mmCIF file of C-alpha atoms in Angstrom:
data_model
loop_
_atom_site.group_PDB
_atom_site.id
_atom_site.type_symbol
_atom_site.label_atom_id
_atom_site.label_comp_id
_atom_site.label_asym_id
_atom_site.label_seq_id
_atom_site.Cartn_x
_atom_site.Cartn_y
_atom_site.Cartn_z
ATOM 1 C CA MET V 1 60.345 -3.268 -7.608
ATOM 2 C CA ALA V 2 63.225 -0.992 -8.598
ATOM 3 C CA ASP V 3 63.874 -3.096 -11.712
ATOM 4 C CA SER V 4 60.221 -2.912 -12.781
ATOM 5 C CA ALA V 5 60.238 0.855 -12.219
ATOM 6 C CA ALA V 6 63.337 1.187 -14.409
ATOM 7 C CA VAL V 7 61.724 -0.920 -17.151
ATOM 8 C CA SER V 8 58.561 1.172 -16.923
ATOM 9 C CA GLN V 9 60.598 4.387 -17.200
ATOM 10 C CA GLN V 10 62.455 3.011 -20.210
ATOM 11 C CA GLN V 11 59.153 2.057 -21.863
ATOM 12 C CA GLN V 12 57.796 5.560 -21.236
ATOM 13 C CA GLN V 13 60.910 7.083 -22.788
ATOM 14 C CA GLN V 14 60.523 4.807 -25.815
ATOM 15 C CA ARG V 15 56.885 5.814 -26.148
ATOM 16 C CA LYS V 16 57.908 9.462 -26.271
ATOM 17 C CA GLU V 17 60.486 8.940 -29.010
ATOM 18 C CA ILE V 18 60.221 11.580 -31.734
ATOM 19 C CA TYR V 19 62.774 12.198 -34.478
ATOM 20 C CA THR V 20 62.680 15.262 -36.715
ATOM 21 C CA TYR V 21 64.327 16.021 -40.060
ATOM 22 C CA GLU V 22 64.333 19.544 -41.458
ATOM 23 C CA ALA V 23 64.257 19.778 -45.256
ATOM 24 C CA PRO V 24 65.227 22.779 -47.401
ATOM 25 C CA TRP V 25 61.675 23.012 -48.727
ATOM 26 C CA THR V 26 58.045 22.245 -47.823
ATOM 27 C CA VAL V 27 57.567 18.484 -47.460
ATOM 28 C CA PHE V 28 54.454 17.052 -49.131
ATOM 29 C CA SER V 29 54.852 13.422 -50.217
ATOM 30 C CA LEU V 30 56.521 10.742 -48.106
ATOM 31 C CA ALA V 31 56.941 6.980 -47.986
ATOM 32 C CA TRP V 32 58.532 4.343 -45.752
ATOM 33 C CA SER V 33 60.915 1.835 -47.266
ATOM 34 C CA ASN V 34 59.665 -1.734 -46.903
ATOM 35 C CA ARG V 35 63.161 -3.170 -46.588
ATOM 36 C CA ILE V 36 64.786 -3.625 -43.194
ATOM 37 C CA GLN V 37 68.233 -2.006 -43.239
ATOM 38 C CA GLN V 38 70.920 -3.429 -40.959
ATOM 39 C CA ASN V 39 72.786 -0.133 -40.609
ATOM 40 C CA SER V 40 69.780 2.216 -40.557
ATOM 41 C CA GLN V 41 66.721 1.855 -38.366
ATOM 42 C CA PHE V 42 64.680 4.184 -40.583
ATOM 43 C CA ARG V 43 64.652 4.764 -44.310
ATOM 44 C CA LEU V 44 62.119 7.002 -46.008
ATOM 45 C CA ALA V 45 61.625 9.109 -49.114
ATOM 46 C CA ILE V 46 60.213 12.638 -49.010
ATOM 47 C CA GLY V 47 59.145 14.909 -51.855
ATOM 48 C CA SER V 48 59.219 18.691 -52.093
ATOM 49 C CA TYR V 49 56.342 21.031 -52.767
ATOM 50 C CA ILE V 50 57.781 23.982 -54.694
ATOM 51 C CA GLU V 51 55.534 25.865 -57.119
ATOM 52 C CA LYS V 52 57.887 25.585 -60.060
ATOM 53 C CA TYR V 53 59.288 22.942 -62.409
ATOM 54 C CA GLU V 54 62.398 22.036 -60.391
ATOM 55 C CA ASN V 55 61.527 19.890 -57.385
ATOM 56 C CA SER V 56 63.325 17.210 -55.385
ATOM 57 C CA VAL V 57 63.029 13.840 -53.703
ATOM 58 C CA GLN V 58 65.314 13.013 -50.790
ATOM 59 C CA ILE V 59 66.136 9.554 -49.471
ATOM 60 C CA LEU V 60 66.472 9.781 -45.695
ATOM 61 C CA LYS V 61 68.255 7.342 -43.396
ATOM 62 C CA SER V 62 69.050 7.234 -39.697
ATOM 63 C CA ARG V 63 72.379 6.854 -37.939
ATOM 64 C CA TYR V 64 73.771 7.123 -34.431
ATOM 65 C CA THR V 65 76.090 10.081 -33.877
ATOM 66 C CA GLN V 66 78.205 10.799 -30.814
ATOM 67 C CA HIS V 67 78.258 14.578 -30.515
ATOM 68 C CA HIS V 68 81.025 14.630 -27.875
ATOM 69 C CA PRO V 69 83.151 11.878 -26.240
ATOM 70 C CA GLN V 70 81.246 11.727 -22.944
ATOM 71 C CA ALA V 71 77.782 11.663 -24.489
ATOM 72 C CA GLU V 72 75.717 8.643 -25.459
ATOM 73 C CA PRO V 73 75.230 8.231 -29.229
ATOM 74 C CA MET V 74 72.066 9.941 -30.463
ATOM 75 C CA MET V 75 70.017 8.933 -33.460
ATOM 76 C CA ASP V 76 69.614 11.532 -36.180
ATOM 77 C CA ILE V 77 68.059 11.572 -39.646
ATOM 78 C CA TYR V 78 70.151 12.577 -42.665
ATOM 79 C CA SER V 79 69.744 12.841 -46.426
ATOM 80 C CA ALA V 80 71.552 9.971 -48.155
ATOM 81 C CA CYS V 81 70.561 10.995 -51.684
ATOM 82 C CA THR V 82 68.751 13.783 -53.555
ATOM 83 C CA ILE V 83 66.866 13.123 -56.792
ATOM 84 C CA GLU V 84 65.945 15.979 -59.122
ATOM 85 C CA HIS V 85 62.253 15.673 -59.951
ATOM 86 C CA PRO V 86 60.085 17.661 -62.382
ATOM 87 C CA TYR V 87 57.129 19.249 -60.566
ATOM 88 C CA PRO V 88 56.115 18.189 -57.038
ATOM 89 C CA CYS V 89 55.489 14.468 -56.511
ATOM 90 C CA THR V 90 51.824 13.740 -55.951
ATOM 91 C CA LYS V 91 52.860 10.461 -54.346
ATOM 92 C CA ILE V 92 55.951 8.362 -53.571
ATOM 93 C CA LEU V 93 56.037 4.626 -52.849
ATOM 94 C CA TRP V 94 58.846 2.145 -52.353
ATOM 95 C CA SER V 95 58.544 -1.255 -53.971
ATOM 96 C CA PRO V 96 56.324 -3.483 -51.795
ATOM 97 C CA GLU V 97 58.639 -6.474 -52.243
ATOM 98 C CA GLY V 98 59.891 -6.068 -48.664
ATOM 99 C CA ILE V 99 56.397 -6.346 -47.140
ATOM 100 C CA LYS V 100 55.980 -10.045 -47.888
ATOM 101 C CA ASN V 101 59.631 -10.864 -48.465
ATOM 102 C CA ASN V 102 59.170 -14.557 -47.689
ATOM 103 C CA SER V 103 56.105 -14.930 -49.886
ATOM 104 C CA SER V 104 56.548 -16.947 -53.057
ATOM 105 C CA SER V 105 53.756 -14.878 -54.630
ATOM 106 C CA LEU V 106 56.267 -12.089 -55.204
ATOM 107 C CA GLY V 107 58.279 -14.223 -57.569
ATOM 108 C CA GLY V 108 61.639 -12.692 -56.683
ATOM 109 C CA GLY V 109 60.479 -9.175 -55.951
ATOM 110 C CA GLY V 110 59.818 -7.307 -59.131
ATOM 111 C CA GLY V 111 60.438 -9.465 -62.176
ATOM 112 C CA ASN V 112 62.961 -7.915 -64.585
ATOM 113 C CA PHE V 113 64.151 -5.483 -61.924
ATOM 114 C CA GLY V 114 65.407 -8.387 -59.809
ATOM 115 C CA SER V 115 66.565 -7.366 -56.361
ATOM 116 C CA ARG V 116 67.107 -3.706 -57.216
ATOM 117 C CA ASP V 117 65.953 -1.236 -54.594
ATOM 118 C CA LEU V 118 63.082 0.584 -56.294
ATOM 119 C CA LEU V 119 60.782 3.499 -55.629
ATOM 120 C CA ALA V 120 58.172 5.155 -57.819
ATOM 121 C CA THR V 121 56.861 8.715 -58.103
ATOM 122 C CA THR V 122 53.965 10.388 -59.884
ATOM 123 C CA GLY V 123 53.564 13.956 -61.098
ATOM 124 C CA ASP V 124 53.492 14.640 -64.812
ATOM 125 C CA TYR V 125 54.421 10.979 -65.463
ATOM 126 C CA LEU V 126 55.003 7.746 -63.563
ATOM 127 C CA ARG V 127 58.722 7.279 -62.934
ATOM 128 C CA ILE V 128 60.560 4.255 -61.533
ATOM 129 C CA TRP V 129 63.849 4.896 -59.745
ATOM 130 C CA SER V 130 66.499 2.630 -58.246
ATOM 131 C CA VAL V 131 68.880 3.500 -55.430
ATOM 132 C CA SER V 132 72.161 1.819 -54.532
ATOM 133 C CA PRO V 133 75.265 2.544 -52.412
ATOM 134 C CA ASP V 134 77.322 5.420 -53.807
ATOM 135 C CA ASP V 135 80.819 4.009 -54.356
ATOM 136 C CA GLU V 136 82.208 7.469 -55.109
ATOM 137 C CA LYS V 137 81.202 8.586 -51.605
ATOM 138 C CA GLY V 138 82.544 5.591 -49.725
ATOM 139 C CA GLY V 139 80.237 2.730 -50.718
ATOM 140 C CA PRO V 140 77.872 0.964 -48.291
ATOM 141 C CA GLU V 141 79.892 1.985 -45.216
ATOM 142 C CA SER V 142 79.315 5.689 -45.874
ATOM 143 C CA GLY V 143 75.521 5.330 -45.814
ATOM 144 C CA MET V 144 75.265 7.510 -48.929
ATOM 145 C CA LEU V 145 73.193 6.447 -51.943
ATOM 146 C CA LYS V 146 72.974 7.220 -55.643
ATOM 147 C CA SER V 147 69.855 7.116 -57.799
ATOM 148 C CA LYS V 148 69.071 6.047 -61.334
ATOM 149 C CA ARG V 149 65.877 6.577 -63.297
ATOM 150 C CA GLU V 150 64.893 3.141 -64.552
ATOM 151 C CA SER V 151 61.869 4.153 -66.621
ATOM 152 C CA MET V 152 59.335 6.886 -67.337
ATOM 153 C CA LEU V 153 55.896 5.591 -68.266
ATOM 154 C CA ASN V 154 53.659 7.596 -70.578
ATOM 155 C CA ASN V 155 50.569 6.183 -72.244
ATOM 156 C CA ASN V 156 50.117 9.119 -74.633
ATOM 157 C CA ASN V 157 53.202 9.184 -76.822
ATOM 158 C CA LYS V 158 51.356 10.953 -79.652
ATOM 159 C CA SER V 159 51.095 14.237 -77.756
ATOM 160 C CA ASP V 160 53.632 16.630 -76.241
ATOM 161 C CA TYR V 161 51.183 17.252 -73.399
ATOM 162 C CA CYS V 162 50.232 14.995 -70.529
ATOM 163 C CA SER V 163 47.410 14.873 -68.013
ATOM 164 C CA PRO V 164 48.930 15.111 -64.529
ATOM 165 C CA LEU V 165 48.768 11.999 -62.375
ATOM 166 C CA THR V 166 47.055 12.572 -59.046
ATOM 167 C CA SER V 167 48.109 9.363 -57.283
ATOM 168 C CA PHE V 168 49.070 5.705 -57.718
ATOM 169 C CA ASP V 169 49.260 2.391 -55.885
ATOM 170 C CA TRP V 170 51.850 -0.392 -56.104
ATOM 171 C CA ASN V 171 50.373 -3.864 -55.932
ATOM 172 C CA GLU V 172 51.713 -5.791 -52.916
ATOM 173 C CA TYR V 173 50.859 -9.197 -54.392
ATOM 174 C CA ASP V 174 52.573 -8.625 -57.744
ATOM 175 C CA PRO V 175 55.176 -5.818 -57.649
ATOM 176 C CA SER V 176 55.268 -5.635 -61.441
ATOM 177 C CA ILE V 177 51.819 -3.942 -61.312
ATOM 178 C CA ILE V 178 51.218 -0.241 -60.614
ATOM 179 C CA GLY V 179 47.896 1.574 -61.009
ATOM 180 C CA THR V 180 47.783 5.349 -61.647
ATOM 181 C CA SER V 181 44.942 7.886 -61.501
ATOM 182 C CA SER V 182 44.718 11.054 -63.568
ATOM 183 C CA ILE V 183 42.836 14.319 -63.901
ATOM 184 C CA ASP V 184 41.707 13.167 -67.381
ATOM 185 C CA THR V 185 39.109 10.805 -65.721
ATOM 186 C CA THR V 186 41.192 7.680 -66.461
ATOM 187 C CA CYS V 187 43.078 5.045 -64.506
ATOM 188 C CA THR V 188 45.941 3.047 -66.017
ATOM 189 C CA ILE V 189 47.265 -0.329 -64.873
ATOM 190 C CA TRP V 190 50.950 -0.632 -65.768
ATOM 191 C CA ASP V 191 53.308 -3.569 -66.131
ATOM 192 C CA ILE V 192 56.567 -1.965 -65.026
ATOM 193 C CA ASN V 193 58.607 -4.905 -66.329
ATOM 194 C CA THR V 194 57.607 -4.110 -69.902
ATOM 195 C CA SER V 195 56.850 -0.383 -69.337
ATOM 196 C CA GLN V 196 53.538 -1.024 -71.082
ATOM 197 C CA ALA V 197 49.971 -0.230 -70.056
ATOM 198 C CA LYS V 198 47.986 -3.395 -69.418
ATOM 199 C CA THR V 199 44.687 -1.521 -69.157
ATOM 200 C CA GLN V 200 43.460 2.046 -69.377
ATOM 201 C CA LEU V 201 39.855 2.861 -68.542
ATOM 202 C CA ILE V 202 37.608 5.848 -67.968
ATOM 203 C CA ALA V 203 36.987 5.429 -64.247
ATOM 204 C CA HIS V 204 34.947 8.516 -63.297
ATOM 205 C CA GLU V 205 32.933 11.288 -64.871
ATOM 206 C CA ARG V 206 35.414 13.872 -63.597
ATOM 207 C CA GLU V 207 39.004 13.882 -62.286
ATOM 208 C CA VAL V 208 40.213 10.741 -60.492
ATOM 209 C CA PHE V 209 42.035 11.688 -57.291
ATOM 210 C CA ASP V 210 43.171 8.339 -55.877
ATOM 211 C CA ILE V 211 43.459 4.618 -56.575
ATOM 212 C CA ALA V 212 44.137 1.672 -54.241
ATOM 213 C CA PHE V 213 44.433 -2.094 -54.746
ATOM 214 C CA SER V 214 42.557 -4.561 -52.572
ATOM 215 C CA ALA V 215 43.826 -8.078 -51.806
ATOM 216 C CA GLY V 216 45.227 -9.867 -54.834
ATOM 217 C CA THR V 217 46.005 -8.352 -58.212
ATOM 218 C CA ASP V 218 42.588 -7.810 -59.805
ATOM 219 C CA VAL V 219 40.416 -5.606 -57.585
ATOM 220 C CA PHE V 220 41.036 -1.910 -57.072
ATOM 221 C CA ALA V 221 39.006 1.102 -55.980
ATOM 222 C CA THR V 222 39.066 4.773 -56.946
ATOM 223 C CA VAL V 223 37.706 8.113 -55.756
ATOM 224 C CA GLY V 224 37.253 11.339 -57.648
ATOM 225 C CA ALA V 225 35.778 14.764 -58.177
ATOM 226 C CA ASP V 226 32.345 13.276 -58.951
ATOM 227 C CA GLY V 227 32.007 12.302 -55.277
ATOM 228 C CA SER V 228 31.949 8.528 -55.758
ATOM 229 C CA VAL V 229 33.940 5.521 -54.549
ATOM 230 C CA ARG V 230 34.078 2.950 -57.345
ATOM 231 C CA MET V 231 35.350 -0.613 -57.320
ATOM 232 C CA PHE V 232 36.757 -2.371 -60.398
ATOM 233 C CA ASP V 233 37.768 -5.933 -61.209
ATOM 234 C CA GLN V 234 40.304 -6.315 -64.020
ATOM 235 C CA ARG V 235 38.675 -9.627 -65.002
ATOM 236 C CA ASN V 236 35.513 -7.719 -65.960
ATOM 237 C CA LEU V 237 36.175 -4.053 -66.660
ATOM 238 C CA GLU V 238 32.934 -3.498 -68.549
ATOM 239 C CA HIS V 239 31.270 -2.874 -65.201
ATOM 240 C CA SER V 240 32.190 -1.096 -61.985
ATOM 241 C CA THR V 241 30.448 -0.944 -58.623
ATOM 242 C CA ILE V 242 29.677 2.375 -56.974
ATOM 243 C CA ILE V 243 30.342 1.695 -53.285
ATOM 244 C CA TYR V 244 29.476 5.152 -52.007
ATOM 245 C CA GLU V 245 28.493 8.629 -53.169
ATOM 246 C CA THR V 246 28.638 11.838 -51.151
ATOM 247 C CA ALA V 247 25.289 13.510 -50.468
ATOM 248 C CA ASN V 248 25.858 16.497 -52.765
ATOM 249 C CA LEU V 249 28.474 14.821 -54.939
ATOM 250 C CA GLU V 250 31.276 16.672 -53.148
ATOM 251 C CA PRO V 251 34.704 15.511 -54.393
ATOM 252 C CA LEU V 252 36.436 12.676 -52.537
ATOM 253 C CA LEU V 253 40.177 13.223 -52.242
ATOM 254 C CA ARG V 254 41.852 10.103 -50.835
ATOM 255 C CA LEU V 255 41.189 6.380 -50.424
ATOM 256 C CA GLU V 256 42.835 3.735 -48.233
ATOM 257 C CA TRP V 257 42.077 0.010 -48.030
ATOM 258 C CA ASN V 258 42.317 -1.702 -44.654
ATOM 259 C CA LYS V 259 45.297 -4.032 -45.236
ATOM 260 C CA GLN V 260 44.176 -6.557 -42.594
ATOM 261 C CA ASP V 261 40.468 -6.641 -43.467
ATOM 262 C CA HIS V 262 39.774 -5.789 -47.087
ATOM 263 C CA ASN V 263 36.077 -5.288 -46.461
ATOM 264 C CA TYR V 264 36.820 -1.821 -45.111
ATOM 265 C CA LEU V 265 37.833 1.404 -46.842
ATOM 266 C CA ALA V 266 38.567 4.886 -45.555
ATOM 267 C CA THR V 267 37.996 8.072 -47.553
ATOM 268 C CA PHE V 268 37.401 11.776 -46.991
ATOM 269 C CA LYS V 269 35.977 14.720 -48.890
ATOM 270 C CA VAL V 270 37.862 17.802 -50.022
ATOM 271 C CA ASP V 271 37.936 20.368 -47.173
ATOM 272 C CA SER V 272 36.179 17.913 -44.829
ATOM 273 C CA LEU V 273 36.601 17.694 -41.061
ATOM 274 C CA THR V 274 35.649 14.003 -41.021
ATOM 275 C CA THR V 275 36.908 10.674 -42.352
ATOM 276 C CA THR V 276 34.370 8.158 -43.677
ATOM 277 C CA ILE V 277 34.754 4.418 -42.992
ATOM 278 C CA LEU V 278 32.976 2.160 -45.510
ATOM 279 C CA ASP V 279 32.163 -1.558 -45.564
ATOM 280 C CA ILE V 280 32.037 -2.788 -49.171
ATOM 281 C CA ARG V 281 29.512 -5.454 -48.112
ATOM 282 C CA VAL V 282 27.064 -2.681 -47.164
ATOM 283 C CA PRO V 283 27.342 -0.112 -49.972
ATOM 284 C CA SER V 284 26.158 3.504 -49.735
ATOM 285 C CA VAL V 285 25.971 3.717 -45.924
ATOM 286 C CA PRO V 286 29.125 4.607 -43.929
ATOM 287 C CA VAL V 287 29.942 2.341 -40.992
ATOM 288 C CA THR V 288 31.111 5.370 -39.046
ATOM 289 C CA GLU V 289 32.400 8.925 -39.446
ATOM 290 C CA LEU V 290 35.532 9.975 -37.578
ATOM 291 C CA GLY V 291 35.483 13.567 -36.384
ATOM 292 C CA GLY V 292 38.002 15.009 -33.957
ATOM 293 C CA HIS V 293 39.632 17.459 -36.351
ATOM 294 C CA HIS V 294 38.976 21.210 -36.206
ATOM 295 C CA ASN V 295 40.165 21.836 -39.750
ATOM 296 C CA CYS V 296 40.230 19.833 -42.972
ATOM 297 C CA VAL V 297 41.620 16.282 -43.086
ATOM 298 C CA ASN V 298 44.629 15.838 -45.383
ATOM 299 C CA ALA V 299 45.693 12.220 -44.897
ATOM 300 C CA VAL V 300 44.617 8.852 -43.549
ATOM 301 C CA ALA V 301 46.533 5.601 -42.940
ATOM 302 C CA TRP V 302 45.381 2.225 -41.610
ATOM 303 C CA ALA V 303 47.635 0.415 -39.166
ATOM 304 C CA PRO V 304 49.531 -2.206 -41.178
ATOM 305 C CA HIS V 305 49.390 -4.743 -38.327
ATOM 306 C CA SER V 306 45.846 -4.181 -37.020
ATOM 307 C CA SER V 307 42.443 -4.233 -38.688
ATOM 308 C CA CYS V 308 40.870 -1.831 -36.190
ATOM 309 C CA HIS V 309 43.321 1.056 -35.867
ATOM 310 C CA ILE V 310 43.624 4.039 -38.190
ATOM 311 C CA CYS V 311 45.418 7.390 -38.138
ATOM 312 C CA THR V 312 44.101 10.680 -39.546
ATOM 313 C CA ALA V 313 45.873 14.034 -39.890
ATOM 314 C CA GLY V 314 44.890 17.487 -40.994
ATOM 315 C CA ASP V 315 45.183 21.261 -41.131
ATOM 316 C CA ASP V 316 44.482 21.557 -37.399
ATOM 317 C CA SER V 317 48.081 20.296 -36.872
ATOM 318 C CA GLN V 318 46.800 17.078 -35.295
ATOM 319 C CA ALA V 319 47.525 13.417 -35.965
ATOM 320 C CA LEU V 320 44.849 11.238 -34.339
ATOM 321 C CA ILE V 321 44.837 7.451 -33.849
ATOM 322 C CA TRP V 322 41.443 5.758 -33.595
ATOM 323 C CA ASP V 323 40.318 2.358 -32.284
ATOM 324 C CA LEU V 324 37.486 1.049 -34.487
ATOM 325 C CA THR V 325 36.881 -2.207 -32.592
ATOM 326 C CA GLN V 326 33.320 -1.263 -31.631
ATOM 327 C CA MET V 327 32.390 0.780 -34.712
ATOM 328 C CA SER V 328 29.726 -1.685 -35.894
ATOM 329 C CA LYS V 329 27.932 -1.327 -32.547
ATOM 330 C CA ARG V 330 28.295 2.373 -31.785
ATOM 331 C CA SER V 331 29.753 5.537 -33.221
ATOM 332 C CA VAL V 332 33.431 6.284 -32.600
ATOM 333 C CA GLU V 333 33.543 9.573 -30.726
ATOM 334 C CA ASP V 334 37.141 10.112 -29.613
ATOM 335 C CA PRO V 335 40.628 9.076 -30.695
ATOM 336 C CA ILE V 336 42.779 6.983 -28.375
ATOM 337 C CA LEU V 337 45.933 8.995 -29.116
ATOM 338 C CA ALA V 338 46.488 12.563 -30.278
ATOM 339 C CA TYR V 339 49.677 14.321 -31.351
ATOM 340 C CA ASN V 340 49.957 18.060 -31.941
ATOM 341 C CA ALA V 341 52.452 19.092 -34.609
ATOM 342 C CA GLU V 342 53.973 22.548 -35.050
ATOM 343 C CA ALA V 343 51.993 23.263 -38.234
ATOM 344 C CA GLU V 344 49.335 21.878 -40.564
ATOM 345 C CA VAL V 345 50.022 18.193 -41.282
ATOM 346 C CA ASN V 346 50.281 17.698 -45.051
ATOM 347 C CA ASN V 347 50.702 13.944 -45.103
ATOM 348 C CA LEU V 348 51.238 10.835 -42.992
ATOM 349 C CA ARG V 349 52.405 7.258 -43.438
ATOM 350 C CA TRP V 350 52.368 4.244 -41.099
ATOM 351 C CA SER V 351 55.399 1.989 -41.520
ATOM 352 C CA SER V 352 54.618 -1.551 -42.734
ATOM 353 C CA SER V 353 58.048 -2.910 -41.818
ATOM 354 C CA GLN V 354 58.123 -1.182 -38.392
ATOM 355 C CA PRO V 355 54.504 -0.759 -37.284
ATOM 356 C CA ASP V 356 55.429 1.023 -34.042
ATOM 357 C CA TRP V 357 56.289 4.107 -36.094
ATOM 358 C CA VAL V 358 54.245 6.738 -37.938
ATOM 359 C CA SER V 359 55.714 9.570 -40.013
ATOM 360 C CA ILE V 360 54.086 12.948 -40.610
ATOM 361 C CA ALA V 361 54.995 15.872 -42.852
ATOM 362 C CA PHE V 362 54.365 19.499 -41.901
ATOM 363 C CA ALA V 363 55.945 22.719 -43.155
ATOM 364 C CA ASN V 364 59.559 21.831 -44.027
ATOM 365 C CA LYS V 365 59.789 18.975 -41.525
ATOM 366 C CA LEU V 366 59.432 15.227 -41.465
ATOM 367 C CA GLN V 367 58.695 13.833 -38.028
ATOM 368 C CA ILE V 368 58.850 10.160 -37.008
ATOM 369 C CA LEU V 369 56.680 9.245 -34.024
ATOM 370 C CA ARG V 370 56.581 6.079 -31.942
ATOM 371 C CA VAL V 371 52.990 4.975 -31.360
#
């Protein structure tokens, strides 16, 4: 009985695990690395939101530190590398090659880039970066990293001006493919091996705010300021399918595919208190609407290991986890878990490589939560 009580107490302590990193600026974009690191339980990238040209990306890692001889080692989060970045990142993603590392479909994890450790950012342009141990600061043992810009992709070389990129997605099934969305109404599908655009198309009547790939390499969906969710197939780009339109054509800000069941999408409107769940087999009519927030929703993330769990976060400083198991039979009224942050939550990500962990960004802090 005593042993079971001790195990239960340990499990409760694990469930309450929260790790916080304080950045020197407001944190907006963030991403989990998809590679498992032997000497670091966590590895993430965060991007600054500073209203000027000079911005930053930090690569964060975790380590155990013994603060005094009698104490047990404690995990803390530290910055292993800082990358100077023009303008705030609208999105950061690490290469997806770690997600299906044993899958032959990845063909070695990124073509010409080989086994290099890559991440991508969008802002004014799409940039591909690599990180590696910093030999000048002690090599792999030091835990410090150095960065290198591998490429900057621009599909409008004839002009000195660019249309800012609002978001992008990195294809999990072929890591040489990245799709970007722009305020100029277009989406571009890039081959990062050749740094060439495979396809550029006018996707919406107004700004495109987000893009996400479905299963495979051909199908992707977009949302934009015209209030529509549109689905495209690269094998037939002359036509697109409008999956959903908001009642008064209010802009849709973000889009997330369910990674375990690609029939389902999540999206939300600008300044909306609710998140809309769609079934692409039943266009136009939402399966359910998730409420629960008292201020506008800013981010949504499906559980990478479950088809029926999703997390939402917003300006009410809450991160809510929902169970959608019964959503086809009845409306989903309440979340199963709720976390209150210290300030408005700007962004969230659910780790694909470690699905027990969710990260949120608020004010100048990144927080990692065990769920």
